[in-house]
Every structure is written in C-alpha cells, then in structure tokens.
Amino acid sequence: MPSVSRARRVLSLSIGLPVALTLLAACAPSNPESSTSQASVDPVAGGTLVYASGDAEPTCLDPHVGGNYPQALVASQYLETLFAKDAEGKIVPWLAESTELSDDGLHRTITLREGITFHDGTKLTAEAIKANIEHLQDPNTASSTGYLAVGKIEKVAVTDELTAELTLASKDNALLESLSMPWTAIESPEALKRPKAVNCTSPVGTGPFKVESWQTQQAVNLVRNEDYQPPVAQPERSQPTAYLEGISWRFIPEAATRYAALQSGEVDIIDNAQPDTIATAATSGAFGHLDAPRPGAANRLELNSSKAPFDDQLVREAFIRSLDVNSGINALLFNTAQRSYSLLSSVEPLGISEPDLFAPDVQKANALLDEAGWTERDAEGYRVKDGKRLSLTFPVSTNQSVPAEQSLFEQMQASAKEVGFEVKIQLLDLSSWYGALAEHEYNLVSAPYTKVGPSVLRILYHADSTVPAPSGYFANNAQLKNPKLDELLTRAEETNDEAERAELYAQAQRLVLEGYYVLPLYDQQNHFLYGKHVHQVGDTTAVSSPVYYNTFLSK
C-alpha cells in the first residue's frame, strides 16, 4: 500500500472523488534517515527478518477485532486494504481499481481489480467487501477502530463479481481515508466464516506474507506468499514476491533488552526505541533509523470533563498552565520529538496550532484555582475545597508510553504539585489500562489514537463517541458533549467543499483547545532502528506502519 513514504511506483490509478483523478508518480521515502548508501546494494532474495516489538503482544492477529496499533504493525505484512496513500498524501485505489460517488453523496461504488487471490486460494470478489464490512459491524467481532471507521455504512450490495455499492446513512467524505487503514483491511470471506478464535490466530489476507504460526508469548512466524501478485505493477522489481523468506515477529517488552538484542545481531529491527538510544544511533551511524509519525491525532493528555475537578474549565486551564512541558521534552526526548500545540498530527495538513494557549504561567494557574474556590492547602501543600483534596488519577499504559515519556509525566506531576494538584500516576499493563478507561477511573489520560485524516476529530470529540463500541472502547476520553462542536464535526465530514471542510475543522479544533480539554504534547512517536545489513526499510502504510515487502538482508 503506497503512502507518504512508500518506495513503490504507482501507475495509472483511477479514483472518483467524484471526478476521476489519475496518478503517475514514483514514491520515494519521505524520511532521509531511512535512505542511506545501502540503497545502491542490489536486492537479494532469502533470509528471515527478526523483528522485536516493545508493544504488548496482540490478543488477536485480526485487526478487525479491537483495533490497536500493535495489530496494525504485524497485520500490515499479511493484509491489504481497498485504498492507500500516495507520495503526496492523496488517497488512491489499491485492492480497489476505481470508485465513484453518487450525486447525493450517499452511494459509493467500489470496483475491485481482477486476478487477486487470498492466501487460501479464494478469489477476491465484491462478496469480500460485503463480508468484511459486515464482520467489522458485527458486535460479536468486538471491533473498535474499524467499527468506528465504517459506522456510516448502512448496506453493502454486490452488483457484479467485482463491484459493490455502499449505501451510507449520511455523507462521509472520510470514507476512503477510513478504508485505507489496516483495521479495515480485506480478509478472505471464507476464513471469516471460521470461529473467531481460529481467525484470530491465522487471519487470511492477500499480502506479501502470510501467517504460518503463532507461538504466544514468543513470536508470530510469517512466511513469504509465493503466489503474491502486487495489485499495482512493480516494473522496477526483479520478482513479484517479497525478497524475504519470512519474518519472525517477536515481543521483547524491556527497551534495554530489545536494544541489546539489536546490537548483538540477535534481531534485525526494533520498534519503540528509547529517545537517548535513537540519538546515540544517529550520532554513531551504527544503525538505520526510520522515523514515521502516525497520522490522525497528536499525542496528548485528555482531561475528563465529565467529573470533578475537570468539569470546571478554570481548573482545567490551571492544570495546563502549571506545566512547563517544553523543558521536559527537551531534556528527556533528545530532539526525537517536537512540541505540538495542535490536536492533529503534523502530517495532517488541516491541523491548527495554538501555542499561546499552553504557555506555562504558575501565577495565573494559582489565580485560576483561587477563583475556582480551591483556596486552602493541606499539610502536604495540596489544594483543598470542602474538605476534599485536589487530586487527579492518571492511569498510564506501560505498553504505550516508553520510559522517557513516563519520566515526562513524573516531571508534570512535580510541576502540578507546586500549584496544589496531587497527580496519582498509575502504571498499568494494557489490559488494566483499558479497564480503567472503561470504568471512567481517570481524570486525565494519554490515549494514542491513529486514523487517517482530520475526521479523527469526530471520533475523539463528538458526543456519540462517549458511547462504547462493541469492544467496550470509547474514544472520547475528554467526555466532551457539546452540541455546537457536534454540529461542526458533522458538517465537516459531510461537505464536498474542501475550503469549507478546512474551516469547519479549524473551528472545531479551536473550540476544544480553547476549552482546555486537551494538552497537546507531540506527534505519536513511531521510531524503528535496524541493522546496516537490512535494506529498503522505508515503505509504510497509510497509518505509517512499515511494510517489509521491499526489504532484503545482505548478511
């Protein structure tokens, strides 16, 4: 799937938006660190890439189920999507050949490419579109990310072998963006008929690799799909299949152990590298580095406005003004992340930035708390009102926050104490963290959310998103319920006027930022370090998950 950093050549792809666009472009890696002198080495076939992840091992290899980023990372190797991103960030067909939108914006026709088969030999037909959408929407699937992405699809009708018509409940100008993500990837309809537990261990897609086995707590073993035919012609390649014979996808949660394994040559590539490690690697030149910021939302703290004390805007602003975030980022992240003042990732062109809203001001923070009635302090220096301490519960996922980020949160904890906030940081595994959110046992939380395009704002801040998906997950962690905001987000997702869309999203972002519901931090960090014998590590999907179709080993 070509993306902003995809090193594939995409030829003559037709897409209706509703006017057909034609793309003829050579896509090069957008990250110069992923392109080194190694690019001159001729590709060789063979070898198994050993990948070490610091993320929690998925409980299901089918990204339709749940829908977190660790699933996207591994599933990008064996599943493909209907649409993708090109080098300019535009949505283009991938498994799809073309698409058209009706004049009323409520019917989207998708035509598939001919000659594509799944790993189980099933032919890719329009029935697969219908089966996959229904799978995502089935409550028994327990989907979250994919479920929300296709929420406006009311019906899927198969009109011929390769064509399906999607009927929408309301206009959705973000649908193609949604259908470019691994969480809506297309799986074999025959495989989807299997029990959920079986499909979780061995999803069946059309990608360059396929799942051979899954040794839980050890590795997911992927092997080359010897029958792979890229949906789009690859004239510059010496073979249509992947160069690698396979991938051993391992799970090493401890950052130092993971890096040591890379240094020793035990593994070939690692994710979730510590910032100081990335900086050292960049200086020494010992390893290649792929920096692939994720689209959608910036990494941020969200303040739960549904309960005290953050149901009071004065208290929300006071907390944010009490924090000197920049000094912590500079000291702990070693220039691997740039401070953000936006709700959206830097790769999203419709994001707006409001730095003045987040300038630290301890004097103002104290005045705001006084105005809010938190005028007394207890023996430990924390603010008190009506006999109750100004205390905040902050669950942190140890699987999603690297140690450097956890240290940043501890610095925030110390800064907030100076003005009278007690911040209780709870370090939790991923399952316990999801549980805390589900029970609303938090006052603030850092909850990464990746989605292609600015429509992520509707998922994160529309009142509808306070209602859990079938998986139990809800995305509106700030618990915003604002009719004006809901109207802006709805109109932004329905308009066909790009200028109007941009202005509506800008208004919506200002409303959230100026209400101090969110403290933006930086882009969602997505760093990969790899050995010098690993070549062509620059291709990524629309959500910046690397794809190792073009990767080869020289050792």
PDB file of C-alpha atoms in Angstrom, residues 108-282:
ATOM      1  CA  ARG A 108     -20.294   4.792  -3.135  1.00  0.00           C
ATOM      2  CA  THR A 109     -19.459   2.220  -5.784  1.00  0.00           C
ATOM      3  CA  ILE A 110     -16.176   0.311  -5.454  1.00  0.00           C
ATOM      4  CA  THR A 111     -14.776  -1.830  -8.271  1.00  0.00           C
ATOM      5  CA  LEU A 112     -12.011  -4.319  -7.467  1.00  0.00           C
ATOM      6  CA  ARG A 113      -9.003  -5.361  -9.516  1.00  0.00           C
ATOM      7  CA  GLU A 114      -9.133  -8.677 -11.337  1.00  0.00           C
ATOM      8  CA  GLY A 115      -6.842 -11.612 -10.698  1.00  0.00           C
ATOM      9  CA  ILE A 116      -6.172 -11.198  -6.963  1.00  0.00           C
ATOM     10  CA  THR A 117      -6.453 -14.180  -4.638  1.00  0.00           C
ATOM     11  CA  PHE A 118      -6.292 -14.662  -0.888  1.00  0.00           C
ATOM     12  CA  HIS A 119      -3.737 -16.898   0.806  1.00  0.00           C
ATOM     13  CA  ASP A 120      -6.333 -19.690   0.995  1.00  0.00           C
ATOM     14  CA  GLY A 121      -6.886 -19.566  -2.780  1.00  0.00           C
ATOM     15  CA  THR A 122     -10.228 -17.736  -2.539  1.00  0.00           C
ATOM     16  CA  LYS A 123     -10.695 -15.229  -5.338  1.00  0.00           C
ATOM     17  CA  LEU A 124     -11.064 -11.580  -4.363  1.00  0.00           C
ATOM     18  CA  THR A 125     -14.581 -10.532  -5.381  1.00  0.00           C
ATOM     19  CA  ALA A 126     -17.122  -7.959  -4.297  1.00  0.00           C
ATOM     20  CA  GLU A 127     -18.507 -10.513  -1.850  1.00  0.00           C
ATOM     21  CA  ALA A 128     -15.342  -9.924   0.167  1.00  0.00           C
ATOM     22  CA  ILE A 129     -16.191  -6.228   0.552  1.00  0.00           C
ATOM     23  CA  LYS A 130     -19.636  -7.134   1.844  1.00  0.00           C
ATOM     24  CA  ALA A 131     -18.330  -9.836   4.184  1.00  0.00           C
ATOM     25  CA  ASN A 132     -15.615  -7.610   5.653  1.00  0.00           C
ATOM     26  CA  ILE A 133     -17.872  -4.615   6.297  1.00  0.00           C
ATOM     27  CA  GLU A 134     -20.396  -6.918   7.954  1.00  0.00           C
ATOM     28  CA  HIS A 135     -17.617  -8.506  10.011  1.00  0.00           C
ATOM     29  CA  LEU A 136     -16.490  -5.100  11.254  1.00  0.00           C
ATOM     30  CA  GLN A 137     -20.035  -4.090  12.154  1.00  0.00           C
ATOM     31  CA  ASP A 138     -20.950  -7.380  13.841  1.00  0.00           C
ATOM     32  CA  PRO A 139     -20.996  -6.791  17.634  1.00  0.00           C
ATOM     33  CA  ASN A 140     -19.567 -10.295  18.121  1.00  0.00           C
ATOM     34  CA  THR A 141     -16.376  -9.203  16.358  1.00  0.00           C
ATOM     35  CA  ALA A 142     -15.815  -6.671  19.164  1.00  0.00           C
ATOM     36  CA  SER A 143     -14.241  -4.152  16.821  1.00  0.00           C
ATOM     37  CA  SER A 144     -13.414  -0.617  17.916  1.00  0.00           C
ATOM     38  CA  THR A 145     -11.205   1.254  15.406  1.00  0.00           C
ATOM     39  CA  GLY A 146     -12.611  -0.498  12.334  1.00  0.00           C
ATOM     40  CA  TYR A 147     -16.155  -0.378  13.686  1.00  0.00           C
ATOM     41  CA  LEU A 148     -15.995   3.396  14.117  1.00  0.00           C
ATOM     42  CA  ALA A 149     -14.370   3.832  10.693  1.00  0.00           C
ATOM     43  CA  VAL A 150     -17.244   2.166   8.808  1.00  0.00           C
ATOM     44  CA  GLY A 151     -20.025   3.345  11.099  1.00  0.00           C
ATOM     45  CA  LYS A 152     -21.891   5.273   8.411  1.00  0.00           C
ATOM     46  CA  ILE A 153     -22.192   2.313   6.019  1.00  0.00           C
ATOM     47  CA  GLU A 154     -25.819   1.186   6.135  1.00  0.00           C
ATOM     48  CA  LYS A 155     -25.810  -1.533   3.491  1.00  0.00           C
ATOM     49  CA  VAL A 156     -23.460  -3.253   1.041  1.00  0.00           C
ATOM     50  CA  ALA A 157     -24.948  -4.583  -2.206  1.00  0.00           C
ATOM     51  CA  VAL A 158     -22.972  -6.749  -4.642  1.00  0.00           C
ATOM     52  CA  THR A 159     -23.832  -5.545  -8.140  1.00  0.00           C
ATOM     53  CA  ASP A 160     -21.467  -7.821 -10.083  1.00  0.00           C
ATOM     54  CA  GLU A 161     -18.483 -10.056  -9.396  1.00  0.00           C
ATOM     55  CA  LEU A 162     -16.049  -7.168  -8.863  1.00  0.00           C
ATOM     56  CA  THR A 163     -18.368  -4.302  -7.908  1.00  0.00           C
ATOM     57  CA  ALA A 164     -20.089  -3.409  -4.661  1.00  0.00           C
ATOM     58  CA  GLU A 165     -22.303  -0.446  -3.811  1.00  0.00           C
ATOM     59  CA  LEU A 166     -22.105   1.002  -0.317  1.00  0.00           C
ATOM     60  CA  THR A 167     -25.192   2.848   0.914  1.00  0.00           C
ATOM     61  CA  LEU A 168     -24.432   5.420   3.617  1.00  0.00           C
ATOM     62  CA  ALA A 169     -26.687   6.632   6.403  1.00  0.00           C
ATOM     63  CA  SER A 170     -25.197  10.119   5.918  1.00  0.00           C
ATOM     64  CA  LYS A 171     -22.483  11.705   3.810  1.00  0.00           C
ATOM     65  CA  ASP A 172     -18.937  10.702   4.705  1.00  0.00           C
ATOM     66  CA  ASN A 173     -16.069  12.447   2.908  1.00  0.00           C
ATOM     67  CA  ALA A 174     -13.624  10.475   5.096  1.00  0.00           C
ATOM     68  CA  LEU A 175     -14.736   7.013   3.985  1.00  0.00           C
ATOM     69  CA  LEU A 176     -11.845   6.356   1.599  1.00  0.00           C
ATOM     70  CA  GLU A 177      -9.398   7.516   4.278  1.00  0.00           C
ATOM     71  CA  SER A 178     -11.037   5.023   6.626  1.00  0.00           C
ATOM     72  CA  LEU A 179     -10.779   2.233   4.063  1.00  0.00           C
ATOM     73  CA  SER A 180      -7.025   2.812   3.700  1.00  0.00           C
ATOM     74  CA  MET A 181      -6.265   1.652   7.264  1.00  0.00           C
ATOM     75  CA  PRO A 182      -5.151  -1.841   8.387  1.00  0.00           C
ATOM     76  CA  TRP A 183      -8.119  -2.004  10.773  1.00  0.00           C
ATOM     77  CA  THR A 184     -10.439  -2.152   7.742  1.00  0.00           C
ATOM     78  CA  ALA A 185      -8.184  -4.429   5.658  1.00  0.00           C
ATOM     79  CA  ILE A 186      -9.794  -7.070   3.481  1.00  0.00           C
ATOM     80  CA  GLU A 187      -9.738 -10.675   4.676  1.00  0.00           C
ATOM     81  CA  SER A 188     -10.852 -13.874   2.978  1.00  0.00           C
ATOM     82  CA  PRO A 189     -14.630 -14.207   3.359  1.00  0.00           C
ATOM     83  CA  GLU A 190     -14.191 -17.974   3.652  1.00  0.00           C
ATOM     84  CA  ALA A 191     -11.716 -17.524   6.503  1.00  0.00           C
ATOM     85  CA  LEU A 192     -14.087 -15.136   8.260  1.00  0.00           C
ATOM     86  CA  LYS A 193     -16.625 -17.974   8.478  1.00  0.00           C
ATOM     87  CA  ARG A 194     -14.300 -19.799  10.868  1.00  0.00           C
ATOM     88  CA  PRO A 195     -14.710 -19.400  14.647  1.00  0.00           C
ATOM     89  CA  LYS A 196     -13.390 -16.090  15.925  1.00  0.00           C
ATOM     90  CA  ALA A 197     -10.645 -17.781  17.950  1.00  0.00           C
ATOM     91  CA  VAL A 198      -9.341 -19.572  14.863  1.00  0.00           C
ATOM     92  CA  ASN A 199      -9.369 -16.450  12.730  1.00  0.00           C
ATOM     93  CA  CYS A 200      -7.524 -14.573  15.482  1.00  0.00           C
ATOM     94  CA  THR A 201      -4.589 -16.963  15.250  1.00  0.00           C
ATOM     95  CA  SER A 202      -4.342 -17.051  11.446  1.00  0.00           C
ATOM     96  CA  PRO A 203      -6.036 -14.217   9.516  1.00  0.00           C
ATOM     97  CA  VAL A 204      -6.102 -14.781   5.769  1.00  0.00           C
ATOM     98  CA  GLY A 205      -5.338 -11.839   3.505  1.00  0.00           C
ATOM     99  CA  THR A 206      -3.807 -11.012   0.134  1.00  0.00           C
ATOM    100  CA  GLY A 207      -0.497  -9.551   1.355  1.00  0.00           C
ATOM    101  CA  PRO A 208       3.133 -10.411   0.541  1.00  0.00           C
ATOM    102  CA  PHE A 209       3.444 -12.556   3.681  1.00  0.00           C
ATOM    103  CA  LYS A 210       1.086 -14.970   5.389  1.00  0.00           C
ATOM    104  CA  VAL A 211       0.765 -16.276   8.933  1.00  0.00           C
ATOM    105  CA  GLU A 212       2.476 -19.649   9.321  1.00  0.00           C
ATOM    106  CA  SER A 213       2.171 -19.994  13.100  1.00  0.00           C
ATOM    107  CA  TRP A 214       1.795 -18.038  16.317  1.00  0.00           C
ATOM    108  CA  GLN A 215       3.744 -19.138  19.360  1.00  0.00           C
ATOM    109  CA  THR A 216       2.099 -16.996  22.022  1.00  0.00           C
ATOM    110  CA  GLN A 217       4.472 -15.074  24.269  1.00  0.00           C
ATOM    111  CA  GLN A 218       7.251 -15.838  21.775  1.00  0.00           C
ATOM    112  CA  ALA A 219       6.741 -14.993  18.121  1.00  0.00           C
ATOM    113  CA  VAL A 220       4.387 -14.686  15.192  1.00  0.00           C
ATOM    114  CA  ASN A 221       6.001 -16.532  12.296  1.00  0.00           C
ATOM    115  CA  LEU A 222       5.288 -15.173   8.835  1.00  0.00           C
ATOM    116  CA  VAL A 223       6.334 -16.769   5.542  1.00  0.00           C
ATOM    117  CA  ARG A 224       6.526 -15.352   2.048  1.00  0.00           C
ATOM    118  CA  ASN A 225       3.367 -15.584  -0.035  1.00  0.00           C
ATOM    119  CA  GLU A 226       4.798 -17.376  -3.068  1.00  0.00           C
ATOM    120  CA  ASP A 227       1.677 -16.566  -5.098  1.00  0.00           C
ATOM    121  CA  TYR A 228       1.713 -12.834  -4.363  1.00  0.00           C
ATOM    122  CA  GLN A 229       0.850 -10.570  -7.249  1.00  0.00           C
ATOM    123  CA  PRO A 230       1.080  -6.870  -6.326  1.00  0.00           C
ATOM    124  CA  PRO A 231      -2.221  -5.122  -7.098  1.00  0.00           C
ATOM    125  CA  VAL A 232      -0.208  -2.420  -8.876  1.00  0.00           C
ATOM    126  CA  ALA A 233       2.543  -3.178 -11.401  1.00  0.00           C
ATOM    127  CA  GLN A 234       6.099  -3.110  -9.999  1.00  0.00           C
ATOM    128  CA  PRO A 235       8.250  -2.840 -13.153  1.00  0.00           C
ATOM    129  CA  GLU A 236      11.411  -1.915 -11.217  1.00  0.00           C
ATOM    130  CA  ARG A 237      11.422  -5.151  -9.190  1.00  0.00           C
ATOM    131  CA  SER A 238      13.238  -8.348 -10.103  1.00  0.00           C
ATOM    132  CA  GLN A 239      10.461 -10.544  -8.683  1.00  0.00           C
ATOM    133  CA  PRO A 240       6.790 -10.021  -7.756  1.00  0.00           C
ATOM    134  CA  THR A 241       7.072 -11.757  -4.377  1.00  0.00           C
ATOM    135  CA  ALA A 242       8.791 -10.398  -1.263  1.00  0.00           C
ATOM    136  CA  TYR A 243      12.581 -10.743  -1.090  1.00  0.00           C
ATOM    137  CA  LEU A 244      12.478 -12.077   2.470  1.00  0.00           C
ATOM    138  CA  GLU A 245      11.591 -15.734   3.004  1.00  0.00           C
ATOM    139  CA  GLY A 246       9.848 -14.812   6.208  1.00  0.00           C
ATOM    140  CA  ILE A 247       9.585 -12.650   9.305  1.00  0.00           C
ATOM    141  CA  SER A 248       9.911 -13.736  12.938  1.00  0.00           C
ATOM    142  CA  TRP A 249       7.841 -11.182  14.874  1.00  0.00           C
ATOM    143  CA  ARG A 250       8.988 -11.288  18.490  1.00  0.00           C
ATOM    144  CA  PHE A 251       7.914  -9.463  21.653  1.00  0.00           C
ATOM    145  CA  ILE A 252      10.597  -8.027  23.956  1.00  0.00           C
ATOM    146  CA  PRO A 253       8.911  -5.506  26.276  1.00  0.00           C
ATOM    147  CA  GLU A 254      12.050  -4.182  28.022  1.00  0.00           C
ATOM    148  CA  ALA A 255      13.659  -1.373  25.986  1.00  0.00           C
ATOM    149  CA  ALA A 256      17.263  -2.037  27.067  1.00  0.00           C
ATOM    150  CA  THR A 257      16.946  -5.756  26.334  1.00  0.00           C
ATOM    151  CA  ARG A 258      15.445  -5.022  22.939  1.00  0.00           C
ATOM    152  CA  TYR A 259      18.285  -2.653  22.020  1.00  0.00           C
ATOM    153  CA  ALA A 260      20.914  -5.099  23.281  1.00  0.00           C
ATOM    154  CA  ALA A 261      19.409  -7.773  21.030  1.00  0.00           C
ATOM    155  CA  LEU A 262      19.762  -5.389  18.075  1.00  0.00           C
ATOM    156  CA  GLN A 263      23.367  -4.604  18.999  1.00  0.00           C
ATOM    157  CA  SER A 264      24.269  -8.281  19.247  1.00  0.00           C
ATOM    158  CA  GLY A 265      22.610  -9.122  15.930  1.00  0.00           C
ATOM    159  CA  GLU A 266      20.037 -11.377  17.595  1.00  0.00           C
ATOM    160  CA  VAL A 267      17.310  -9.243  15.996  1.00  0.00           C
ATOM    161  CA  ASP A 268      17.348  -7.134  12.837  1.00  0.00           C
ATOM    162  CA  ILE A 269      14.905  -4.348  13.628  1.00  0.00           C
ATOM    163  CA  ILE A 270      13.249  -2.934  16.761  1.00  0.00           C
ATOM    164  CA  ASP A 271      10.431  -0.523  17.479  1.00  0.00           C
ATOM    165  CA  ASN A 272       9.743   1.715  20.494  1.00  0.00           C
ATOM    166  CA  ALA A 273      13.406   2.638  20.881  1.00  0.00           C
ATOM    167  CA  GLN A 274      14.226   4.997  23.748  1.00  0.00           C
ATOM    168  CA  PRO A 275      14.968   8.606  22.675  1.00  0.00           C
ATOM    169  CA  ASP A 276      18.539   8.514  24.012  1.00  0.00           C
ATOM    170  CA  THR A 277      19.111   5.286  22.088  1.00  0.00           C
ATOM    171  CA  ILE A 278      17.811   6.875  18.890  1.00  0.00           C
ATOM    172  CA  ALA A 279      20.075   9.891  19.403  1.00  0.00           C
ATOM    173  CA  THR A 280      23.102   7.673  20.032  1.00  0.00           C
ATOM    174  CA  ALA A 281      22.359   5.545  16.990  1.00  0.00           C
ATOM    175  CA  ALA A 282      22.021   8.641  14.813  1.00  0.00           C
TER     176      ALA A 282
END
